[in-house]
Short mmCIF file of C-alpha atoms in Angstrom, two decimals:
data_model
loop_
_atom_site.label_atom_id
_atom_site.label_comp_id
_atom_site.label_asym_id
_atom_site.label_seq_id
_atom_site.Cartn_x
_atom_site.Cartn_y
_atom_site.Cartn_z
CA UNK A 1164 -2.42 22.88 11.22
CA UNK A 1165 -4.82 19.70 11.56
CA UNK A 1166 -7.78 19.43 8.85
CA UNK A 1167 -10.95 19.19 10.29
CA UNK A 1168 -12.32 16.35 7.79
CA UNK A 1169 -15.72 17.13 9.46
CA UNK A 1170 -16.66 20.42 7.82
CA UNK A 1171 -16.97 21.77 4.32
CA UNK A 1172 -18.10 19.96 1.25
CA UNK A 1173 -17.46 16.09 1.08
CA UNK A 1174 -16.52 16.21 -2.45
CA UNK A 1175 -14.25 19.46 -2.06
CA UNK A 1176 -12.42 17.96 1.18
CA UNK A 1177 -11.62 14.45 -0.03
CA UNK A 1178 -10.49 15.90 -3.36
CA UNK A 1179 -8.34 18.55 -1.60
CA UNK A 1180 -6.93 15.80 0.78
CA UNK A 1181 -6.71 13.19 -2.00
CA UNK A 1182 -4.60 14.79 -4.58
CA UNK A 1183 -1.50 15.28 -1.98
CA UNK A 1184 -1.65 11.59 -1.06
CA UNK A 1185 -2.14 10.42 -4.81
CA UNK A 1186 1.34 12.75 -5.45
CA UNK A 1187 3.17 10.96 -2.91
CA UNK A 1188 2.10 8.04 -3.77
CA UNK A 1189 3.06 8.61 -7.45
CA UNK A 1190 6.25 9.90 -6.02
CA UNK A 1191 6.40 6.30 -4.12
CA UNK A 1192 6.22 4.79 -7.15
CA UNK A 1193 8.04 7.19 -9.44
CA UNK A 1194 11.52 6.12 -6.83
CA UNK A 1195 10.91 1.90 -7.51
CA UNK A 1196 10.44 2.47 -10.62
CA UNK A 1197 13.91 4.58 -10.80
CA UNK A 1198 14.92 1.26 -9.11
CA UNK A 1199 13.35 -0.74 -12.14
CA UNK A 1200 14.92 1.15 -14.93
CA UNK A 1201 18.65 1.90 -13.88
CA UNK A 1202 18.72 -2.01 -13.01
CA UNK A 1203 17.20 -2.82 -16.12
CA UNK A 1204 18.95 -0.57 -17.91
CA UNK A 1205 22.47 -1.14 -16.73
CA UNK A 1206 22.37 -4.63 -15.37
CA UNK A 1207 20.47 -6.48 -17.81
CA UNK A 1208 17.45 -8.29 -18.17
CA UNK A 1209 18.16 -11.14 -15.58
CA UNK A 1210 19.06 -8.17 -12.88
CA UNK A 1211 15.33 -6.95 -13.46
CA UNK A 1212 14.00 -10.57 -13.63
CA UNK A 1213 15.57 -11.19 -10.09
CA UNK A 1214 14.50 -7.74 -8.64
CA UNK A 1215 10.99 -8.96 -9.96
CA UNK A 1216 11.46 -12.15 -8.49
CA UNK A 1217 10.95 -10.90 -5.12
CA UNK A 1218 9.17 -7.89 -5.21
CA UNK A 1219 5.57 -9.91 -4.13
CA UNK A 1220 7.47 -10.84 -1.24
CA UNK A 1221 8.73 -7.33 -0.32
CA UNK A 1222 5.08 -6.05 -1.58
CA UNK A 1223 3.68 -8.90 1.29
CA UNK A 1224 5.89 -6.72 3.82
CA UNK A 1225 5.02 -3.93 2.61
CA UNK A 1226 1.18 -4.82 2.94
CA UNK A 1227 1.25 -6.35 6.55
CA UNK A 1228 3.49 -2.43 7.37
CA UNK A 1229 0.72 -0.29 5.71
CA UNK A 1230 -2.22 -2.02 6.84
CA UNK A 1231 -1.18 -1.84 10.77
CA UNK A 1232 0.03 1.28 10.45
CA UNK A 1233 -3.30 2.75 8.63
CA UNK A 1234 -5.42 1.00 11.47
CA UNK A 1235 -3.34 3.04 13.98
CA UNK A 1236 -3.90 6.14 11.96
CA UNK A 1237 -7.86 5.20 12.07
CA UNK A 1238 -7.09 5.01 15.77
CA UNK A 1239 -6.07 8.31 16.10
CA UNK A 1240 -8.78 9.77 13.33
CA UNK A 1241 -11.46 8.38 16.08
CA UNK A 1242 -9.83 10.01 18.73
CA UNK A 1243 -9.32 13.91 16.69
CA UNK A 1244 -13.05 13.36 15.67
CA UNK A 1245 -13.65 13.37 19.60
CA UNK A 1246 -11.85 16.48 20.39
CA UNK A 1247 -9.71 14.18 22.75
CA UNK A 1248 -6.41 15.59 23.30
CA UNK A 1249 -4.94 12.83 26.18
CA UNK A 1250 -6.92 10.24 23.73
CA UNK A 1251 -4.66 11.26 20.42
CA UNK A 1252 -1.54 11.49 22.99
CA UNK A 1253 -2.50 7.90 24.14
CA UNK A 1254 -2.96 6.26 20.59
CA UNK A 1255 0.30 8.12 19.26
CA UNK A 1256 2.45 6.70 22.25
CA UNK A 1257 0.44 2.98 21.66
CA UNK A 1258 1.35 3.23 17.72
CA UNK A 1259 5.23 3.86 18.59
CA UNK A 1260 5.14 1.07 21.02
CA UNK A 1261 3.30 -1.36 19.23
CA UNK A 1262 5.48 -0.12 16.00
CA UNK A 1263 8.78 -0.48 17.32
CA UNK A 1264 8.09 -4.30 18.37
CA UNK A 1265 6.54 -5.14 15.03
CA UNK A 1266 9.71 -3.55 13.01
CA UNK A 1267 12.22 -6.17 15.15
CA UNK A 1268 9.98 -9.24 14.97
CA UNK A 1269 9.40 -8.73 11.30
CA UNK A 1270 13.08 -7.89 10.15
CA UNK A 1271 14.49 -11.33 12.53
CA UNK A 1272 11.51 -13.24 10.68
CA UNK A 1273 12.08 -12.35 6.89
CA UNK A 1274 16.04 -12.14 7.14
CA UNK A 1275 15.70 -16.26 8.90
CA UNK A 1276 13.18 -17.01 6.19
CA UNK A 1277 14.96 -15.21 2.85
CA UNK A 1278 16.23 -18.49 1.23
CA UNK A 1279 13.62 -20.32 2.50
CA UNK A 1280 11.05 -17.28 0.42
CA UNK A 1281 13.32 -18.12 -2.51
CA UNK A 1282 12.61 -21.61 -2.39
CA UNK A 1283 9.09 -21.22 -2.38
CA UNK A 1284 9.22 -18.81 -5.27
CA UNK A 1285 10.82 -21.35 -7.33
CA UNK A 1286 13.15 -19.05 -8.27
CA UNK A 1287 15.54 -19.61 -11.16
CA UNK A 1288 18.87 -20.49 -10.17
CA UNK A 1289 20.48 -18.10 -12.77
CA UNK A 1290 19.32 -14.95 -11.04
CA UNK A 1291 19.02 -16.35 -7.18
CA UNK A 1292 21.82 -14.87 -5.91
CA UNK A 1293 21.22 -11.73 -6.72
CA UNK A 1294 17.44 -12.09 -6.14
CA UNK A 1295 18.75 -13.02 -2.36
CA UNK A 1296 20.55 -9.78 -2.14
CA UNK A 1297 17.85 -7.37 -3.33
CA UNK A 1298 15.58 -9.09 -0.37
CA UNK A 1299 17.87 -9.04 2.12
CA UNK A 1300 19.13 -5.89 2.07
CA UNK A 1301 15.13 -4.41 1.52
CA UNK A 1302 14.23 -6.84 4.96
CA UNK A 1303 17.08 -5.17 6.77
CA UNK A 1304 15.28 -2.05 6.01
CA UNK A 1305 11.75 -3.13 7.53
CA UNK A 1306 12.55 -0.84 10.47
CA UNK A 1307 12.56 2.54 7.44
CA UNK A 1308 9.44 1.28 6.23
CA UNK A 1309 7.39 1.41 9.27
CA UNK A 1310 8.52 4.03 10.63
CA UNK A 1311 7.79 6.20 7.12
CA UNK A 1312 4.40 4.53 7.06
CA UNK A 1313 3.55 5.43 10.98
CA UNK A 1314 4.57 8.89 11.17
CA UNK A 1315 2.37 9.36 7.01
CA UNK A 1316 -0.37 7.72 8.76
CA UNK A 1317 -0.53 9.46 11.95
CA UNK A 1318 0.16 12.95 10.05
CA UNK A 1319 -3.18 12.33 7.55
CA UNK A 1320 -5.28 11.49 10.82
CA UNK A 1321 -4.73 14.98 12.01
CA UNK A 1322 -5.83 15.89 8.63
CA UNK A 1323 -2.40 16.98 7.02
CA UNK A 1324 -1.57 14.86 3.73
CA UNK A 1325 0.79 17.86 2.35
CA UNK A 1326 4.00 16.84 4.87
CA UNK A 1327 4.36 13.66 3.77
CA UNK A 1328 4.18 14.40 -0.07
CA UNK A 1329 7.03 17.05 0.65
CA UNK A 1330 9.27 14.90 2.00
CA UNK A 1331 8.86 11.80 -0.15
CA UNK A 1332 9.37 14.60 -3.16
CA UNK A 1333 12.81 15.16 -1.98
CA UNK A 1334 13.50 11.27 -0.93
CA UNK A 1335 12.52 10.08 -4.69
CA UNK A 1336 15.20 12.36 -6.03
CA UNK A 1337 17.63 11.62 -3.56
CA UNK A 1338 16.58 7.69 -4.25
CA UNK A 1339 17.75 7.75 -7.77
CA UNK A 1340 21.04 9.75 -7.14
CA UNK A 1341 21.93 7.08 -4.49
CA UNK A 1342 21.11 4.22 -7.04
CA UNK A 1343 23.46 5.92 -9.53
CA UNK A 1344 26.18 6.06 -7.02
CA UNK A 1345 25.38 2.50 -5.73
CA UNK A 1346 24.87 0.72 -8.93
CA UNK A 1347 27.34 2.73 -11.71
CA UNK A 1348 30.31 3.64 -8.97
CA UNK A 1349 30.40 1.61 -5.92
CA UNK A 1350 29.40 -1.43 -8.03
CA UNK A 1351 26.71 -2.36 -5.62
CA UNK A 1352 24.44 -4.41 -8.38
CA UNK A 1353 21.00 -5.11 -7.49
CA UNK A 1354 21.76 -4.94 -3.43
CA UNK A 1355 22.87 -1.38 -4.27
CA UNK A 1356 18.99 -0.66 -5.41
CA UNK A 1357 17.60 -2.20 -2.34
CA UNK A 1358 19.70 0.06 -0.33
CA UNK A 1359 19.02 3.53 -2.11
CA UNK A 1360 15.61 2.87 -1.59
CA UNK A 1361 15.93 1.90 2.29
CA UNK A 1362 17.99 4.73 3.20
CA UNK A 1363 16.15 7.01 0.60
CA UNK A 1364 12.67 6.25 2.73
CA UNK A 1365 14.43 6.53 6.24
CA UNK A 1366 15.75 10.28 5.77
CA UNK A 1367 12.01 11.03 4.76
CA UNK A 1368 10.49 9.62 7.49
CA UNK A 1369 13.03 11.62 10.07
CA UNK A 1370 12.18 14.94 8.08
CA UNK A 1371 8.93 13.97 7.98
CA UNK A 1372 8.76 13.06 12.00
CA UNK A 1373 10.27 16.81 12.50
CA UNK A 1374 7.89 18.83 10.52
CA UNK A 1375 5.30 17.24 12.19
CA UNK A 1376 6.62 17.70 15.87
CA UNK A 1377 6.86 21.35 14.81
CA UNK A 1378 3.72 21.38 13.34
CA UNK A 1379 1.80 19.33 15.99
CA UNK A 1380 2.21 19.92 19.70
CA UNK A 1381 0.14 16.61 20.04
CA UNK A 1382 2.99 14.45 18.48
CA UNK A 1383 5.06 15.87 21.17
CA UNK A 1384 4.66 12.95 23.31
CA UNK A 1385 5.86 12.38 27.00
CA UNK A 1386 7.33 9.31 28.89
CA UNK A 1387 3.16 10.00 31.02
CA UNK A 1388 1.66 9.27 27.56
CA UNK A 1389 3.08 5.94 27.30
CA UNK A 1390 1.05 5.21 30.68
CA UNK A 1391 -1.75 3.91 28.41
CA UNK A 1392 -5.30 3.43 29.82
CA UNK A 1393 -6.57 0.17 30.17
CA UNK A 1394 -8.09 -1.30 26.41
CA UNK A 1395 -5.62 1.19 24.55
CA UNK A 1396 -3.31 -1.73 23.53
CA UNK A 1397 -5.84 -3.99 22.38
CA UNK A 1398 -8.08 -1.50 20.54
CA UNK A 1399 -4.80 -0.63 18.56
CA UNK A 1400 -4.78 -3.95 17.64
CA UNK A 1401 -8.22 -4.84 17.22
CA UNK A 1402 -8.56 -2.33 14.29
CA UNK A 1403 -4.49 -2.54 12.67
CA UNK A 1404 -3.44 -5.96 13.24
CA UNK A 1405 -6.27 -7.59 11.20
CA UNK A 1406 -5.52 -4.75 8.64
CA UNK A 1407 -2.18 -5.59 8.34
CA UNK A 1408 -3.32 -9.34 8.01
CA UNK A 1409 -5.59 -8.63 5.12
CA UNK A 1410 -3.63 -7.28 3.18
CA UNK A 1411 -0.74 -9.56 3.76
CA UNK A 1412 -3.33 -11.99 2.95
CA UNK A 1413 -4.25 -10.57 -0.43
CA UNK A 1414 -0.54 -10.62 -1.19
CA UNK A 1415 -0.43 -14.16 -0.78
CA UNK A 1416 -2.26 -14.54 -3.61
CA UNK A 1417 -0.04 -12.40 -5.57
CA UNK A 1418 2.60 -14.98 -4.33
CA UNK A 1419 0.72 -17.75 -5.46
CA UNK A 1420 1.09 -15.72 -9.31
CA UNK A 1421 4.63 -14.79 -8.96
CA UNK A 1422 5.39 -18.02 -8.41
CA UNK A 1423 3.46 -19.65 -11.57
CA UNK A 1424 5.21 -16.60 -13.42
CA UNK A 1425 9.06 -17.78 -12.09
CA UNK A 1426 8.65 -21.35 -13.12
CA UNK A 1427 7.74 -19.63 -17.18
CA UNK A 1428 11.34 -18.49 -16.60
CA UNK A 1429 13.31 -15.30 -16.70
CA UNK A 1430 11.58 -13.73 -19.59
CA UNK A 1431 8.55 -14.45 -17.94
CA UNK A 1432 9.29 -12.48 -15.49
CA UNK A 1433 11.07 -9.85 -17.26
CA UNK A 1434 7.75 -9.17 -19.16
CA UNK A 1435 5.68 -9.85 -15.79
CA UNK A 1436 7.61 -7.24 -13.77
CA UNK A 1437 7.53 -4.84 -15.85
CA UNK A 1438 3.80 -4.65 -16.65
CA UNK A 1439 3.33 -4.93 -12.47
CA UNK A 1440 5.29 -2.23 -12.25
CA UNK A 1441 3.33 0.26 -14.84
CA UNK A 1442 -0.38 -1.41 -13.35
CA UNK A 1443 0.80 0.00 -10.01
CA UNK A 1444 -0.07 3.10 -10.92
CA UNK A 1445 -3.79 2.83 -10.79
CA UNK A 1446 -3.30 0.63 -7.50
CA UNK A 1447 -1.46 3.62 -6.17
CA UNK A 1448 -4.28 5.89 -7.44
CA UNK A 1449 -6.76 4.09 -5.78
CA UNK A 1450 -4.96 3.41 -2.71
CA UNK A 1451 -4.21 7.20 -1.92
CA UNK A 1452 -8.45 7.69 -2.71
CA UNK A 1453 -8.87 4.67 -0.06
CA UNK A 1454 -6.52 6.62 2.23
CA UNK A 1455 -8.54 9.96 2.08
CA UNK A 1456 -11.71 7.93 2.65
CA UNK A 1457 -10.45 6.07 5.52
CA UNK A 1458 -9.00 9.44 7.96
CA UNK A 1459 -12.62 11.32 6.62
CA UNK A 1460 -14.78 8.44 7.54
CA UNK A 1461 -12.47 7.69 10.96
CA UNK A 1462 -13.05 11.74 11.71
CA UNK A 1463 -16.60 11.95 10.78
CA UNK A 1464 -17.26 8.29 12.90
CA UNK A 1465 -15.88 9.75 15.77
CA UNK A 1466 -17.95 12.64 15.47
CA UNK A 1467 -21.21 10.69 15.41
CA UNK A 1468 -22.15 11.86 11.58
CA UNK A 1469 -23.38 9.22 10.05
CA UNK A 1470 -25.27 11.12 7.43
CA UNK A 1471 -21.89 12.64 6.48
CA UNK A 1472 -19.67 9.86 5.96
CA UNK A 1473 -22.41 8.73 3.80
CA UNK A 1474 -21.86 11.59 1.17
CA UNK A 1475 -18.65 11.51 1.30
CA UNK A 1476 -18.19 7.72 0.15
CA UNK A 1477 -20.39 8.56 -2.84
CA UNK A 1478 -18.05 11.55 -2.88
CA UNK A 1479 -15.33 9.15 -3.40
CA UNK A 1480 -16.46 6.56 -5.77
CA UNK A 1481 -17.01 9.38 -8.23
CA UNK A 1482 -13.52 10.62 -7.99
CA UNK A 1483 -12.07 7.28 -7.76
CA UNK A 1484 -14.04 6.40 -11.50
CA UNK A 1485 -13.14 9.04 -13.44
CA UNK A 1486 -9.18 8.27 -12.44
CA UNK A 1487 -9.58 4.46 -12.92
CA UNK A 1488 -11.49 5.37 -16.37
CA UNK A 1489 -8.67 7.72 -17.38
CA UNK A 1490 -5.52 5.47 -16.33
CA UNK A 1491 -7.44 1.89 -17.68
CA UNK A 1492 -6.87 4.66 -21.55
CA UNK A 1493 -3.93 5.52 -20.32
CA UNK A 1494 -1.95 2.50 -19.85
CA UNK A 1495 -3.98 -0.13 -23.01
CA UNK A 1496 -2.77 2.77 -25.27
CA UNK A 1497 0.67 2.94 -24.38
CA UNK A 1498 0.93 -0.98 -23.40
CA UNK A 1499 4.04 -1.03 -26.20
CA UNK A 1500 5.95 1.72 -24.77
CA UNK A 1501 6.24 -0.30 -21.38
CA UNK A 1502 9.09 -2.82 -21.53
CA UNK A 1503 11.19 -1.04 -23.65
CA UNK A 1504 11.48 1.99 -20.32
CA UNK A 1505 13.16 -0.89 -18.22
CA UNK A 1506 14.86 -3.01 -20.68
CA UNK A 1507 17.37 -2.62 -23.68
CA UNK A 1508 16.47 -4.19 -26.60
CA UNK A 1509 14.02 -6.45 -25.06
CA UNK A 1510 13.27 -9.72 -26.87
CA UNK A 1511 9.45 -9.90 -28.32
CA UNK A 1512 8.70 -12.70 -25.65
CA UNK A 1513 9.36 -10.19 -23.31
CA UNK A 1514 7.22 -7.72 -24.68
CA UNK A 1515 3.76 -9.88 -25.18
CA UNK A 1516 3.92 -10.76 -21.47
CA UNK A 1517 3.81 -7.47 -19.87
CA UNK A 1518 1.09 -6.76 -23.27
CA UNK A 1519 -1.12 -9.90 -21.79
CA UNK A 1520 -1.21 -8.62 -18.62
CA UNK A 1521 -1.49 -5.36 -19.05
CA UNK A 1522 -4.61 -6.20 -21.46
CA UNK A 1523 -6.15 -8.47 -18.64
CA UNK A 1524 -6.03 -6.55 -15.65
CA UNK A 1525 -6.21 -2.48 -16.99
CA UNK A 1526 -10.13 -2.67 -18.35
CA UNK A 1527 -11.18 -3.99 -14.34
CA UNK A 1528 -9.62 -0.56 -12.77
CA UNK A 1529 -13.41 0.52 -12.09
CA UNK A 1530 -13.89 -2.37 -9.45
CA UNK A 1531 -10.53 -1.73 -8.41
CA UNK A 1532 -11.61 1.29 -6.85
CA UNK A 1533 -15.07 0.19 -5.93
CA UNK A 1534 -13.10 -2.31 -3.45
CA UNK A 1535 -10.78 -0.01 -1.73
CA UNK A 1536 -13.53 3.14 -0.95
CA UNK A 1537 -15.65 0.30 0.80
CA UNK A 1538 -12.87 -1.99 2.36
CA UNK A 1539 -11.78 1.26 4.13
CA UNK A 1540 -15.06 3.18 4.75
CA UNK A 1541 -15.84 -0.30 6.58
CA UNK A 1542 -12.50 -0.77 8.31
CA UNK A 1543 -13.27 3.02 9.73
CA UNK A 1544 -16.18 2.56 11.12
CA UNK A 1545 -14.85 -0.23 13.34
CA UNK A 1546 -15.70 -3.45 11.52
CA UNK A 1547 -12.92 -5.69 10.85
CA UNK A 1548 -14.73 -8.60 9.73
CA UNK A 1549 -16.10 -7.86 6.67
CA UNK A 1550 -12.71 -6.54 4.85
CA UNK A 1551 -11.25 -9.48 6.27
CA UNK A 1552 -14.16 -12.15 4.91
CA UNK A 1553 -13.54 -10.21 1.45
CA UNK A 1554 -9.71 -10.21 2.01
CA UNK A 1555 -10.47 -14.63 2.01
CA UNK A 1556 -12.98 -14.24 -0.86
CA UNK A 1557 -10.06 -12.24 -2.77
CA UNK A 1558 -7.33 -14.98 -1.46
CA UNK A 1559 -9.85 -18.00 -2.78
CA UNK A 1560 -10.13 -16.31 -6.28
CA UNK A 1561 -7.30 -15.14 -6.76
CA UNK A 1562 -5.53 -18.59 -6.10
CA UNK A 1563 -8.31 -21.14 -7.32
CA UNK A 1564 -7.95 -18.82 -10.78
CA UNK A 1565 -4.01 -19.14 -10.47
CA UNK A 1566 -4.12 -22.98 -11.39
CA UNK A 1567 -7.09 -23.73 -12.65
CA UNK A 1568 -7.11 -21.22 -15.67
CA UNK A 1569 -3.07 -21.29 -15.91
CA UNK A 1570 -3.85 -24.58 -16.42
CA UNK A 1571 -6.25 -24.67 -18.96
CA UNK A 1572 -4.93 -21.10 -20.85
CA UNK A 1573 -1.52 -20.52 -19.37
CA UNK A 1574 -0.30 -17.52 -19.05
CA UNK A 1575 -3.39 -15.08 -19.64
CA UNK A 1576 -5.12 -17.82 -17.30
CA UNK A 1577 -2.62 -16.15 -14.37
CA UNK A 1578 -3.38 -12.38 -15.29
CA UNK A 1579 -6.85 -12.72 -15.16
CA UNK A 1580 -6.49 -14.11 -11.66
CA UNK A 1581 -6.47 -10.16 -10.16
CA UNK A 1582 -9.75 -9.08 -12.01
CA UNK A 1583 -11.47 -12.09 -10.67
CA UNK A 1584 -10.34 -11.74 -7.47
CA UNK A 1585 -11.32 -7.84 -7.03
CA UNK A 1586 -15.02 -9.05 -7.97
CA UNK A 1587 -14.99 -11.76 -5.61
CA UNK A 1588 -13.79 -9.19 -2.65
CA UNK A 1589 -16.58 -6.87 -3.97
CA UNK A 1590 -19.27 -9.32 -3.73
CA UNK A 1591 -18.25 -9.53 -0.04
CA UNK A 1592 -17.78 -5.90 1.05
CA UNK A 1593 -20.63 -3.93 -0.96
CA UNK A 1594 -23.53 -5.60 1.20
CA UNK A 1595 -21.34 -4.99 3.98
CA UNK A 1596 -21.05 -1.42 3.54
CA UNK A 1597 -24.63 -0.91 3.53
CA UNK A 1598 -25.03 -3.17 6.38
CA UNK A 1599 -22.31 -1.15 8.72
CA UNK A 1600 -23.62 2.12 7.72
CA UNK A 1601 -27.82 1.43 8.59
CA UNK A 1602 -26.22 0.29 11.92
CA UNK A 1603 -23.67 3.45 12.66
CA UNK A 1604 -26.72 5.54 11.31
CA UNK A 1605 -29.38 3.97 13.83
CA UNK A 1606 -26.51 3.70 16.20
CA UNK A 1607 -26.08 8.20 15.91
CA UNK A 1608 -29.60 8.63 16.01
CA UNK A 1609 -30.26 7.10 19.26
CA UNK A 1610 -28.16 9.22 21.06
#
């Protein structure tokens, strides 16, 4: 049954909502990391520095697919906070539509680009090849991805984050018996990763797509609900398009990093990816608090209570702390224990990379989650431009800090890049927030 996200205690009903989307998105990360260690583990040290060649490329997928796909959810969170039932129908037959065309426009685009990416990434030539077919085979699987990310996003806008946790629970597993198979008996090598994980994500989406028809007669759509009202299209993309954009934006940044890491060479790397991998956790964290916010605020702005989404952003920065406060001890205390998890016998070269990052980027967790509970109470309440001025502030740091202090410090100069950049996206979107929320406020109270 739908959560109403517009009733109860704001504290009590994020946290409830939040901790299934934190799980699955632990889970998320629990089956690339599977994908980390067994090709670390059994293919060696240039098979993980070539997996971690292109995963900011596959991450800038990734990005563009969550962000339009979470501004179709918000869509849809407008609509439930209305009580419309031929408004939901509408904005779940736009989001297939408008879903389906994005999946074969971006899978023609990245496979005709892939060597071109490589190029770009000044990528060593000992581990292109099989950097080319980890990216290939995860770009023929661009179609999985969005559809996993649609049908998770439109199931937490009716107010049910427990579905998609189930599922993913059962995909992870299956994800690291398929790499097994791929990588230790079909001798697949790196490809063989990329595949588990595109096949693992496309069986939870189906289950995932059938619970929720049985669940939700609304999902049920008709050949009449794809007879959209005029605007329905262009609202749709109003609010996900530039979502997608800004965070494919922020990723180019990270590009801008991976690449200064690749030319360091494969050890580099080795260390680089590895640390990425481990920090993702608290991005994860934060981005499943971000995703609660966003359906509670999209619910509650549809309902016209202003004074509610209020409380429940405070609700959220409070949660989102104590995590960030928690992992940021977490990971600086175990920093040593990282590397060795995905590589055998790593060199000590290895090992002080993924330390130097690790000790640049962990203690800045706290504005971490400051940026994501604003970026998406903002984006919820219908105003694109501000997360996509801080989305530019965030590109312009993160860059400008890429090669000016890599220049000047080198390595550390590159890690500190992501800190700087989450302060220069906050200085952006925390006057914004309290600019969009006096004007939704005076906006409720004059009707």
């Amino acid at each position: 049954m739908a959560q109403n996200l517009t009733k109860g205690s704001p504290f009590r009903t994020l946290l409830i909502f939040s901790l299934p989307v934190i799980a699955g998105n632990l889970f998320q990360l629990f089956y690339t990391l599977a994908d980390t260690v067994i090709v670390g583990q059994t293919l060696g040290a240039d098979a993980l520095a070539a997996v971690g060649a292109t995963g900011t490329i596959v991450a800038f997928v990734l990005c563009f697919v969550q962000g339009i796909t979470g501004g179709f959810g918000i869509c849809l969170g407008h609509q439930f906070g209305r009580a419309s039932a031929s408004g939901m129908r509408h904005s779940i037959a736009a989001s297939t539509a408008l879903c389906i065309i994005f999946s074969v426009a971006m899978t023609a685009l990245c496979f005709a680009l892939s060597n071109s990416i490589l190029d770009w990434l000044n990528t060593p030539a000992s581990i292109y090849d099989m950097a080319y077919d980890y990216m290939v085979a995860i770009f023929l699987g661009t179609g999985a991805t969005v559809f996993y990310n649609m049908i998770s996003n439109l199931l937490r806008a009716l107010g049910d984050s427990r579905t998609p946790l189930v599922y993913l629970v059962f995909s992870s597993l299956l994800n690291i018996v398929l790499d097994l198979a791929f990588i230790l008996i079909l001798h697949m090598g790196v490809a063989g990763a990329a595949w588990a994980t595109v096949l693992a994500q496309l069986l939870s989406a189906v289950l995932c797509t059938l619970s929720g028809l049985r669940k939700f007669e609304v999902l049920r759509i008709r050949r009449s609900d794809f007879r959209l009202p005029r605007g329905t299209i262009a609202t749709h993309l109003r609010i996900g398009f530039p979502m997608g954009f800004q965070m494919s934006v922020m990723c180019i940044g990270l590009l801008a990093m991976q690449s200064a890491v690749n030319a360091l060479g494969p050890a580099a790397i080795a260390g680089y990816t590895a640390a990425t991998k481990v920090d993702q956790i608290s991005v994860l964290v934060d981005t499943a608090f971000s995703i609660a916010i966003s359906n509670y605020v999209a619910q509650n702005y549809g309902a016209r209570l202003a004074g509610r989404i209020r409380a429940g952003v405070k609700a959220s920065l409070i949660q989102t702390s104590i995590a960030n406060i928690f992992m940021c001890a977490l990971i600086l205390l175990c920093r040593e224990l990282v590397v060795p998890l995905f590589v055998s016998n790593p060199s000590a070269e290895i090992r002080l990379y993924a330390s130097q990052y690790l000790l640049s980027v962990a203690p800045f967790y706290l504005l971490l989650g400051v940026l994501v509970i604003y970026r998406a109470s903002v984006q919820s309440m219908g105003n694109s431009l501000a997360p996509f001025l801080a989305c530019i502030m965030e590109l312009i740091c993160r860059i400008s800090a890429t090669f000016i202090l890599a220049h000047f410090i080198g390595y550390v100069g590159v890690c500190l890049a992501t800190p700087l950049a989450w302060i220069g996206a906050c200085l952006v979107l925390v006057p914004m927030y309290i600019h969009t929320i006096r004007r939704v406020s005076a906006d409720c109270n004059t009707r």
